[in-house]
Coordinates of C-alpha atoms in Angstrom, one line a residue:
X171 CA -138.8 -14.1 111.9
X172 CA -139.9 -14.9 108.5
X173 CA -137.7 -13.8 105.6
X174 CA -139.7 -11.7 102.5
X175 CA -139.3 -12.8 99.0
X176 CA -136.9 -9.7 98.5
X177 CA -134.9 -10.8 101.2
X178 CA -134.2 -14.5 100.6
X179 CA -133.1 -13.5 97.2
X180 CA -130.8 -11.1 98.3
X181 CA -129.6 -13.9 100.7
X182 CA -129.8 -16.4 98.2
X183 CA -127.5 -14.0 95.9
X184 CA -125.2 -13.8 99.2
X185 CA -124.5 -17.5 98.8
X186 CA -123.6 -16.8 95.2
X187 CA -120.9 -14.4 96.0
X188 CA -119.6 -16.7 98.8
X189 CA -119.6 -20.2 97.1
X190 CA -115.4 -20.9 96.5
X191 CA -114.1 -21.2 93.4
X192 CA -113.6 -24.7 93.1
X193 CA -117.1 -25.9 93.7
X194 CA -118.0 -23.5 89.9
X195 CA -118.9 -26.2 87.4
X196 CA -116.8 -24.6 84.7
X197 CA -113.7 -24.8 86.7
X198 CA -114.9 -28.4 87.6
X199 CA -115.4 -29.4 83.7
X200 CA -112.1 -27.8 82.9
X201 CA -109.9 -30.0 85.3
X202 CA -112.1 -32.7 84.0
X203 CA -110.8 -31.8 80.4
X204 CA -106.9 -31.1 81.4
X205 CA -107.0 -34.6 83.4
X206 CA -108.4 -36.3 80.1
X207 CA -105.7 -34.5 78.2
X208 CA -102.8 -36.1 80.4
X209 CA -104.1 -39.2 80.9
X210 CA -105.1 -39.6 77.1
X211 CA -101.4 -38.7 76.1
X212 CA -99.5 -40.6 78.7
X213 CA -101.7 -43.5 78.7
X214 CA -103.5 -44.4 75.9
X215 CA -105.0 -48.0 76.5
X216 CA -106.1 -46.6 79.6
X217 CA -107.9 -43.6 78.5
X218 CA -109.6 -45.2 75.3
X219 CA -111.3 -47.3 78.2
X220 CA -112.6 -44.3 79.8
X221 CA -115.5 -43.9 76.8
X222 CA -118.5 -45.4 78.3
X223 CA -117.5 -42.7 81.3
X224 CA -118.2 -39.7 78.6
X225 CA -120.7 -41.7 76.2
X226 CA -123.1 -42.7 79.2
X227 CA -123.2 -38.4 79.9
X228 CA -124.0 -37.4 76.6
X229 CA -126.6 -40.1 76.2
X230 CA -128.4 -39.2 79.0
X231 CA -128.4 -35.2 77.8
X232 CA -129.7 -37.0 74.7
X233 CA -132.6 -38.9 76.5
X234 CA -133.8 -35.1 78.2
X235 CA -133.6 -33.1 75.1
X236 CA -136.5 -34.0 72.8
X237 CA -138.7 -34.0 75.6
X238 CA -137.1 -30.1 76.6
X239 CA -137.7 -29.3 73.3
X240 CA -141.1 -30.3 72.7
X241 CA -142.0 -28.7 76.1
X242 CA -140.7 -25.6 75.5
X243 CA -141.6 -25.2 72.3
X244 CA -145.2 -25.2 73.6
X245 CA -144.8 -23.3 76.2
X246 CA -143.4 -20.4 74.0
X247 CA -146.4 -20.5 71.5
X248 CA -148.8 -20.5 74.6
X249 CA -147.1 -17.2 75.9
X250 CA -147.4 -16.0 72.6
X251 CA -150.5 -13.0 72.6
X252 CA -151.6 -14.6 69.3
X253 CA -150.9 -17.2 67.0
X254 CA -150.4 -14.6 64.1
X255 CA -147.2 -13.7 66.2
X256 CA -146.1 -17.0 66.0
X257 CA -146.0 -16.8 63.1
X258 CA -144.5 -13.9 62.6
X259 CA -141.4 -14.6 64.5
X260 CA -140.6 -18.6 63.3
X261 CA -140.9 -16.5 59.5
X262 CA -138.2 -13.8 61.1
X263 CA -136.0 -16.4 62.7
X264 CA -135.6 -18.7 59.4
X265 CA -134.7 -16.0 57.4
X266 CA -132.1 -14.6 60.0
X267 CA -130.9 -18.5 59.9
X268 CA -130.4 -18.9 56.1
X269 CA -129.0 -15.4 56.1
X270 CA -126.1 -16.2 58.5
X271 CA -125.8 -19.9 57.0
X272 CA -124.6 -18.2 53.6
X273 CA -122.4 -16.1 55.1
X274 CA -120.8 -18.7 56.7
X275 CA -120.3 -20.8 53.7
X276 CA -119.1 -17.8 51.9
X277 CA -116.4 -17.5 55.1
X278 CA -115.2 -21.1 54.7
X279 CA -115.3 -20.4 50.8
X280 CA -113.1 -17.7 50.6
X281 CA -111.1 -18.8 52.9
X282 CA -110.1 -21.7 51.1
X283 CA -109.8 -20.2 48.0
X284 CA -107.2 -17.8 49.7
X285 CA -105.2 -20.5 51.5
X286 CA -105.5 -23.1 48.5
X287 CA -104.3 -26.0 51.3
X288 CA -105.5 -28.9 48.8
X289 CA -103.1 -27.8 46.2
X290 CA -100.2 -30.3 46.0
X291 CA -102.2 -33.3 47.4
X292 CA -102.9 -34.7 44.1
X293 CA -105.3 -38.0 45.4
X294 CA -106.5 -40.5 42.9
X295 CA -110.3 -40.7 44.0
X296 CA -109.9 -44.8 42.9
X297 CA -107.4 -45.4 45.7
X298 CA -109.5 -43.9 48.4
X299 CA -110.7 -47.1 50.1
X300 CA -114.3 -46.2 52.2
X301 CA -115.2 -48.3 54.9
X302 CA -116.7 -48.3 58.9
X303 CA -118.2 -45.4 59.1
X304 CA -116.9 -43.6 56.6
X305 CA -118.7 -46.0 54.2
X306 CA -121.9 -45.8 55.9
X307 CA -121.9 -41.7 55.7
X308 CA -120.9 -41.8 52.1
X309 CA -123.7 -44.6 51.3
X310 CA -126.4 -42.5 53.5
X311 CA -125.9 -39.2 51.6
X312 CA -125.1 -40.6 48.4
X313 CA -129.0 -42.1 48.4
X314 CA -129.9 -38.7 50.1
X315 CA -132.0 -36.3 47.6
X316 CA -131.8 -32.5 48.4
X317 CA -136.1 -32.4 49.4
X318 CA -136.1 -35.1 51.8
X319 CA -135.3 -32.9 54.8
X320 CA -139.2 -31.4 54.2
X321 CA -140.9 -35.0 53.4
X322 CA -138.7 -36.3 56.6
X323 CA -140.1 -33.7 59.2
X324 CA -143.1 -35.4 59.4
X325 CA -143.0 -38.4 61.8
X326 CA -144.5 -42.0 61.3
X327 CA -146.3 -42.1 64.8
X328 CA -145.9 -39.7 67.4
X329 CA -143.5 -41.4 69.9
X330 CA -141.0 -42.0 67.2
X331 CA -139.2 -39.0 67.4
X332 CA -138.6 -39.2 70.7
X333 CA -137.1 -42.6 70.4
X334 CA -135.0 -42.1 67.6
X335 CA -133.9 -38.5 68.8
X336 CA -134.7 -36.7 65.6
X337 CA -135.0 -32.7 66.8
X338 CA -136.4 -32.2 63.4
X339 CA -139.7 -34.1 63.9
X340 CA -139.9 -33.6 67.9
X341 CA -139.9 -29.2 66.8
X342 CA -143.1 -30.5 63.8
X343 CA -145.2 -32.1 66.3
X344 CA -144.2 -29.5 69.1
X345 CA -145.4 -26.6 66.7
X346 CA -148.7 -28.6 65.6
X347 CA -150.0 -29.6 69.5
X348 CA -148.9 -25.7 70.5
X349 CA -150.9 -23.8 67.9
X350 CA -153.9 -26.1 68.7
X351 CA -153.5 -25.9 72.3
X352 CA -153.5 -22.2 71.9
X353 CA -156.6 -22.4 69.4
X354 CA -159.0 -24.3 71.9
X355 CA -159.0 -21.6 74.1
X356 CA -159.9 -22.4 78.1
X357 CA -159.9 -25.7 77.1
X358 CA -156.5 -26.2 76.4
X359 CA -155.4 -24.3 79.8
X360 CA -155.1 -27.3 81.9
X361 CA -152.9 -28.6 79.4
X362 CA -150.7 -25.6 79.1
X363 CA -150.3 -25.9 83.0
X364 CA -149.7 -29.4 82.9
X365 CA -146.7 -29.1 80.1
X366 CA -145.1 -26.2 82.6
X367 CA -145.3 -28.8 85.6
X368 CA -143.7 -31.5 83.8
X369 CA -141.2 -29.7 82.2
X370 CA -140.2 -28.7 85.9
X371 CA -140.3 -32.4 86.4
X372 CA -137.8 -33.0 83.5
X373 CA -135.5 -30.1 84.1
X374 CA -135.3 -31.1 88.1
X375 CA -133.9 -34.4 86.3
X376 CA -131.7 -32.5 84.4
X377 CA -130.1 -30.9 87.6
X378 CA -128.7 -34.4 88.0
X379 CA -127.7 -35.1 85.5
X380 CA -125.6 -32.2 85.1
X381 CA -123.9 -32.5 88.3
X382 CA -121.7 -35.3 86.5
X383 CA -120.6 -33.0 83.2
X384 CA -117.2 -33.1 84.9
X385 CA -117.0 -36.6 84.5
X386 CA -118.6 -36.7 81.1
X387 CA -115.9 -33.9 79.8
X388 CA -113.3 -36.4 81.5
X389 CA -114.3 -39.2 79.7
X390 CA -115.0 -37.8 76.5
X391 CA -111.9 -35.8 76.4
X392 CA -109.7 -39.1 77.5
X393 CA -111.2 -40.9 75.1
X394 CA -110.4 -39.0 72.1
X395 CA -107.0 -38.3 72.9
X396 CA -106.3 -41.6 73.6
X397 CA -107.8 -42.8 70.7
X398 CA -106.6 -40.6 67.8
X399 CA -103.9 -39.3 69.6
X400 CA -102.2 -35.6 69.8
X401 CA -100.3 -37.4 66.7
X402 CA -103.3 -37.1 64.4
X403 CA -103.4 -33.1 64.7
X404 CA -99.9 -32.9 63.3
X405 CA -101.3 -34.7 59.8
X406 CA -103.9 -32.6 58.7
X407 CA -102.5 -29.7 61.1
X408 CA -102.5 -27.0 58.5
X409 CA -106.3 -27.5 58.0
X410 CA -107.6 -28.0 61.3
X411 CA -106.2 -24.6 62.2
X412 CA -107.9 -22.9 59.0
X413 CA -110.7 -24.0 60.2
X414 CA -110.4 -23.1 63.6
X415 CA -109.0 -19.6 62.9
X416 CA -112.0 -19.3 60.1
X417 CA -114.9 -19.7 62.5
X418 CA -112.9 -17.6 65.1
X419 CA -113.2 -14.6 62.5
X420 CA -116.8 -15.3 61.7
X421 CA -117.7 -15.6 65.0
X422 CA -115.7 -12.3 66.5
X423 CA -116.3 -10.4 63.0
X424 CA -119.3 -11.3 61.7
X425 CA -121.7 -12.1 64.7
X426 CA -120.1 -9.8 67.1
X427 CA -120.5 -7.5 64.5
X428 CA -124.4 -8.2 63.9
X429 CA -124.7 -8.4 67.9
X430 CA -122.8 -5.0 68.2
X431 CA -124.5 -3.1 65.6
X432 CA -128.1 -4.2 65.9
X433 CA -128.4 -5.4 69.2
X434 CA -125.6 -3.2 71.3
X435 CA -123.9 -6.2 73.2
X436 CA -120.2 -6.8 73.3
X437 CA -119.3 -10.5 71.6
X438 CA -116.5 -11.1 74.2
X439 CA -118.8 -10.6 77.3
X440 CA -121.3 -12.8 76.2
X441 CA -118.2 -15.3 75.7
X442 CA -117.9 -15.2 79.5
X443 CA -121.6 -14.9 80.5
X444 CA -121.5 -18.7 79.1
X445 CA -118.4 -19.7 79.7
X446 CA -119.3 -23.3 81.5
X447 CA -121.5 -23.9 78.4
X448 CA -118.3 -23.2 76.2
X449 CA -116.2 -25.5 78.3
X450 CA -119.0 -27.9 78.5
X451 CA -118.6 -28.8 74.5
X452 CA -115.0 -28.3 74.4
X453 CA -115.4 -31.4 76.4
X454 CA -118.1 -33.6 75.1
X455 CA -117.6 -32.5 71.7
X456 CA -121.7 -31.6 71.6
X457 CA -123.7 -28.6 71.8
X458 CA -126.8 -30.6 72.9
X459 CA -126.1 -31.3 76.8
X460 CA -125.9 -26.9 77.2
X461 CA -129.2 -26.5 75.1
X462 CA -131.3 -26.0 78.8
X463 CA -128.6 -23.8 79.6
X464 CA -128.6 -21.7 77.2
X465 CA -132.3 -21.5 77.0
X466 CA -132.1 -20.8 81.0
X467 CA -129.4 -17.5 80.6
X468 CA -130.9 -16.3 77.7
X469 CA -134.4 -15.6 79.1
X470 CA -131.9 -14.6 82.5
X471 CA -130.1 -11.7 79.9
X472 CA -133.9 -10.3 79.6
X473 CA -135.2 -12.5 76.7
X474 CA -138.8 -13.1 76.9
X475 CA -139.9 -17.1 77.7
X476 CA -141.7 -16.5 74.2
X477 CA -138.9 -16.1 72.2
X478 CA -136.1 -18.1 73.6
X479 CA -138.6 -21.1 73.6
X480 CA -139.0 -20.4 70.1
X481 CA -136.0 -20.2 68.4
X482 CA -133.1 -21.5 70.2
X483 CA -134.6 -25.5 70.0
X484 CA -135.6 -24.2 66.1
X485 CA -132.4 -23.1 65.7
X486 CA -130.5 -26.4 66.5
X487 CA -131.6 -28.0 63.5
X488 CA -131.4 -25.2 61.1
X489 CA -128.6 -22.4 62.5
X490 CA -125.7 -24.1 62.3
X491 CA -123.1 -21.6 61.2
X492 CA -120.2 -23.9 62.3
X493 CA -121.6 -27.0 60.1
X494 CA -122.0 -24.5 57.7
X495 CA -118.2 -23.2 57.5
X496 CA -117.0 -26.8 57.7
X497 CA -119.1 -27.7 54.9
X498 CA -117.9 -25.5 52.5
X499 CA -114.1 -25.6 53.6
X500 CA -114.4 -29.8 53.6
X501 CA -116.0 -29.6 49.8
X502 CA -113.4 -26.7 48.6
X503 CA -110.5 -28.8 50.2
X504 CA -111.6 -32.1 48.7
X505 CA -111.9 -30.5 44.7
X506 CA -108.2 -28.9 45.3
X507 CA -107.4 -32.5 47.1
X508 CA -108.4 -34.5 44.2
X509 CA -107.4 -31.9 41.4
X510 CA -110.6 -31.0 40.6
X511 CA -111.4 -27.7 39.2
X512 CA -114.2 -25.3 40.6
X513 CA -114.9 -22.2 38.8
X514 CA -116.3 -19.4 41.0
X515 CA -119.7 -20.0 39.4
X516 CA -119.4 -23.6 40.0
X517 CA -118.4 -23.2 43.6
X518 CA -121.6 -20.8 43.9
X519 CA -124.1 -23.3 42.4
X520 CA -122.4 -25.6 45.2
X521 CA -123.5 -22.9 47.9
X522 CA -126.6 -23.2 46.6
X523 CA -127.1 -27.0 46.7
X524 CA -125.6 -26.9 50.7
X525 CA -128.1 -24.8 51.5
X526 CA -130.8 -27.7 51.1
X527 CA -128.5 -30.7 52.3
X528 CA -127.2 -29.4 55.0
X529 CA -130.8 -29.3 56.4
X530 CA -131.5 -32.7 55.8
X531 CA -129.0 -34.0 58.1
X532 CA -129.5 -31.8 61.3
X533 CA -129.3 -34.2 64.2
X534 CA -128.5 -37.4 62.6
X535 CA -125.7 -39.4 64.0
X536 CA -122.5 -38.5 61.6
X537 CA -125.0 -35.6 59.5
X538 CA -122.2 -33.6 59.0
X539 CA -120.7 -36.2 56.7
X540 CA -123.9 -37.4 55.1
X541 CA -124.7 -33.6 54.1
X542 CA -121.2 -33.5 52.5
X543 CA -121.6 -36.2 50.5
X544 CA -125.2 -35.3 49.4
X545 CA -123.7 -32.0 48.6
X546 CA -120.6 -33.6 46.7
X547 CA -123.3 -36.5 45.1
X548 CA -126.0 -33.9 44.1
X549 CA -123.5 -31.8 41.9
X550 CA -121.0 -35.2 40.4
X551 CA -118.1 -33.0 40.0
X552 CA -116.2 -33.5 42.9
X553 CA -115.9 -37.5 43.7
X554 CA -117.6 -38.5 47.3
X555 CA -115.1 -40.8 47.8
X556 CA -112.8 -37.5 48.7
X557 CA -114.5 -37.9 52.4
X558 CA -111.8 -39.9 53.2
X559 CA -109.3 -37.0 53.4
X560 CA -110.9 -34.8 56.1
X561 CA -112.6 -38.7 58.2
X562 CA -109.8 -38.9 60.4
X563 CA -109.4 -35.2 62.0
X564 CA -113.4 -34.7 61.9
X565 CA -113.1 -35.5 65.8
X566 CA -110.7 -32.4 66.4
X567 CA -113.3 -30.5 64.3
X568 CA -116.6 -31.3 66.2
X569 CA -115.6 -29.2 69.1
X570 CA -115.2 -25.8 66.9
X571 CA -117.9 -26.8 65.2
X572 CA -120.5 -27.5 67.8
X573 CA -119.1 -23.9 70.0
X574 CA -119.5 -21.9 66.4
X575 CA -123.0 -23.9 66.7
X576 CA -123.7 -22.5 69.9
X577 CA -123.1 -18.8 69.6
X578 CA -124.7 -18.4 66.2
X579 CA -127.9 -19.4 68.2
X580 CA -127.5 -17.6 71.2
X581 CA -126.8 -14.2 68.7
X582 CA -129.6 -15.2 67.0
X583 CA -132.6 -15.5 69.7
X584 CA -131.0 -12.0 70.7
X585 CA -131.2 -10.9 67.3
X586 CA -134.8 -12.1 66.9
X587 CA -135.5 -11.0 70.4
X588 CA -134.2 -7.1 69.4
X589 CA -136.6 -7.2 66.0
X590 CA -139.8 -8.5 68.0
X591 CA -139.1 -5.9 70.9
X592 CA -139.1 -9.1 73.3
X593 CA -135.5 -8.1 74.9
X594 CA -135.2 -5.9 78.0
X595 CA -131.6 -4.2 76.8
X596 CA -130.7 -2.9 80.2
X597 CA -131.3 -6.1 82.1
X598 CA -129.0 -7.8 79.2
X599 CA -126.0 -5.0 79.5
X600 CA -126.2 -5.3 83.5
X601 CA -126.4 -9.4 83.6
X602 CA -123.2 -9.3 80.8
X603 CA -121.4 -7.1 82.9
X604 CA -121.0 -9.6 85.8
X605 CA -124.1 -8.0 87.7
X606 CA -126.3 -10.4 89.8
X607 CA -130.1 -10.0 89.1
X608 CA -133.0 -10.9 90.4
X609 CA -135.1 -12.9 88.3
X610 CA -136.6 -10.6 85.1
X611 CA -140.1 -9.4 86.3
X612 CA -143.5 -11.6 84.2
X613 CA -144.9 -9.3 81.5
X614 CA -148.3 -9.2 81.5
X615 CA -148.2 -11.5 77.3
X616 CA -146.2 -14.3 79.6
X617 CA -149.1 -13.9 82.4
X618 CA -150.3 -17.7 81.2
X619 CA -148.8 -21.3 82.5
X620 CA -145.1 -21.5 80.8
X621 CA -143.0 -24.5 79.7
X622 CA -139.6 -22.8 81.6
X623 CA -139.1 -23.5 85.0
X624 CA -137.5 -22.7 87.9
X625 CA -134.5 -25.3 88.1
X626 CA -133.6 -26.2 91.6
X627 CA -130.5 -23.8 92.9
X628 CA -127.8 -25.6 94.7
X629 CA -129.7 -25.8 97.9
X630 CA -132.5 -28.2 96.3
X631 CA -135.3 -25.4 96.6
X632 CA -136.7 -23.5 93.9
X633 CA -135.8 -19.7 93.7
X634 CA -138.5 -17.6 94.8
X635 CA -140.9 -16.0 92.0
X636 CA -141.6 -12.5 91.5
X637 CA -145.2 -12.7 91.2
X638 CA -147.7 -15.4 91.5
X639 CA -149.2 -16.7 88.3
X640 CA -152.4 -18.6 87.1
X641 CA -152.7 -21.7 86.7
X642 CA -150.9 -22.4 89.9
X643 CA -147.7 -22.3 87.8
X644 CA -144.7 -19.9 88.7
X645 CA -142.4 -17.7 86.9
X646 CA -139.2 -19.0 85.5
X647 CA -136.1 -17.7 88.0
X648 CA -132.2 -18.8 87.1
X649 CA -130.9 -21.0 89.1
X650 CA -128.2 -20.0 91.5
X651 CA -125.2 -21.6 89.1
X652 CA -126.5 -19.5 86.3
X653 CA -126.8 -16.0 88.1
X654 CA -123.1 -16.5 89.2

């Protein structure tokens, strides 16, 4: 007897219900991350040796997500009625991003100005030896002038991006070959179909891949235990936990207020809605490898493909509220370090000047440092040599950072999904709830080939569609490991 589409999924959700504890990849990744823990502590030489293990992982996230990006990027300006609404929401979604990157430099601001943990260090800037990397940062963003973040987006040739990994110029030439695939009409259909096959293609590729995050979160996590050691948290303790307790209250306060108020969705459910993603950085110390993921659960909440294609790969170069906080706390902590004295209007002008360097740095290896010291060169006062203080905890930092990261763009594409009336609010409140959905109907605007696929469930088939589409492409279902 032949099973209907209602049916499989309803058997399909069955197998969801049913599949053990042990075989969820969060619970997996966070074993991973307690092994690396222990064996990092206990034995060090060991564990260091355990970093091609974690680096091999995040490398080959790195290799999938320009082309994710560039793919989807298109396929949410072909779903798109018009280009006009394109438009409309990219102009919506940078101003929601510089709007939530001030406040969170205002966060770390006043919190340092409260908590005043530089006081007392008294460093001479001429003792403060830079070298390795350090150096390197400081020489990068020393050279670095506030506008080349504009002149930089546009890329020499077009496979250059790609290779290099630079988001920035990978979301330019996305956003150029969208609009003029949408603005040749019929012509530009096959096309449009064609990106929607081969981003199945790339995120069937990423299904492997992320069958080993356990052992990337192992090796990662091992690595920098066993390398910096638990030690290396007692040094700069008082700071690390400022800034941890900092984005905590922006992230609770601030954007589970603006999700609350404007978008009526509880913070602390959405925690666990992505609760593997969460785990999945605590581990590799990256928000990168859960981009597809997030993407994926989003449009699962009730977010159209449109929207989510839009601004969450947008929103990993320029929303990032945890780079922000650490940005401001680093520079606040490095005047009082080195006895130099901000006045409020000073520290403001700062604010002002982070707000350009701190977008000319988004995903470039070590940016967060480079954007510091462009920030600390740009105004002279406070000496860029001060880097040196915060250098050797910035890898106990990376993980708050990239999970601040993370949830300032998943509030945001909810946000911008609320203004453009592109969020089904019901769907969202019953998938947050712990309620397992079918896939969220097409709309008739998304009726045109998409850049989302279905990725494979744990079976290796493809969750059935609610509806045929044109083009011979299919609607976008969540995988089995995301409805659970």
């Amino acid at each position: 007897m032949t099973q209907t589409p209602g049916n499989e999924r309803a058997a399909q959700a069955a197998r969801i219900a049913a599949k053990p504890w042990y075989r969820q990849l969060y619970v997996q990744v966070l074993v991973a991350i307690v092994i690396g823990i222990v064996l990092g502590w206990r034995w060090p030489d060991l564990a260091t040796s355990m970093e091609p293990i974690g680096t091999t992982f995040i490398t080959a996230m790195k290799m999938l997500i320009g082309p994710i990006v560039f793919l989807t990027i298109i396929g949410g300006i072909s779903g798109v009625a018009n280009l006009k609404q394109v438009g409309l929401t990219g102009i919506k979604a940078l101003t929601y991003f510089q709007v939530g990157t001030i406040l969170a430099m205002v966060t770390g601001l006043v919190a340092m100005n409260l908590f005043r943990l530089g006081d007392g260090v008294h460093a001479d800037p001429a003792t403060l030896h830079t070298s390795g990397d350090a150096g390197d940062y400081i020489a990068k963003g020393e050279s670095q002038k506030w506008w080349e973040f504009l002149t930089h987006i546009v890329p020499n040739s077009f496979f250059g991006p790609f290779v290099e990994g630079d988001i920035l110029q990978v979301i330019f030439l996305a956003v150029v070959f969208g609009i003029a695939l949408k603005m040749v009409g019929k012509a530009g259909e096959p096309i449009i179909a064609s990106v929607g096959r081969l981003t199945e293609v790339v995120f069937k590729v990423l299904s492997f891949v992320m069958k080993a995050a356990p052992f990337g979160a192992f090796g990662a996590m091992a690595y920098a235990i066993g390398k910096f050691g638990l030690s290396t948290l007692t040094s700069l303790g008082s700071l690390i936990l400022l800034f941890y307790v900092t984005s905590a209250l922006f992230v609770v306060i601030v954007l589970g207020g603006v999700l609350a108020t404007y978008v009526k969705l509880n913070i602390f459910q959405l925690f666990r809605y992505f609760k593997e993603e969460y785990l999945l950085i605590l581990g590799t110390s990256t928000a990168e490898p859960v981009l597809p993921g997030l993407m994926r659960k989003l449009q699962h909440m009730g977010v159209e493909r449109s929207t989510v294609g839009l601004v969450v790969p947008t929103g990993y170069s320029f929303n990032l509220d945890g780079a922000a906080i650490y940005l401001s706390l680093a520079t606040l902590y490095i005047a009082q370090a080195t006895d130099t004295p901000l006045s409020i209007t000073q520290q403001l002008g700062l604010l002002a000047v982070m707000l350009l360097t701190s977008k000319g740095a988004a995903g470039v290896a070590g940016g967060g440092f480079i954007a510091l010291t462009a920030t600390l060169s740009t105004v002279g006062t406070v000496p860029a040599a001060g880097i040196m203080l915060v250098f050797g905890i910035d890898k106990f930092m990376s993980e708050c950072r990239a999970m601040v990261n993370f949830s300032g763009n998943a509030v945001a594409t909810l946000f911008i999904a609320k203004w453009e009336n592109n969020l089904d609010l019901a769907r969202a409140r019953a998938v947050l709830s712990g309620k397992t959905l079918d896939p969220p109907p097409v709309t008739e605007a998304e009726d045109v080939p998409q850049a989302v696929p279905p990725p494979a469930t744990e079976a290796g088939h493809e969750a059935p569609a609610t509806r045929h589409r044109s083009a011979g492409s299919a609607a976008a279902p969540v995988p089995a490991e995301v409805q659970s």
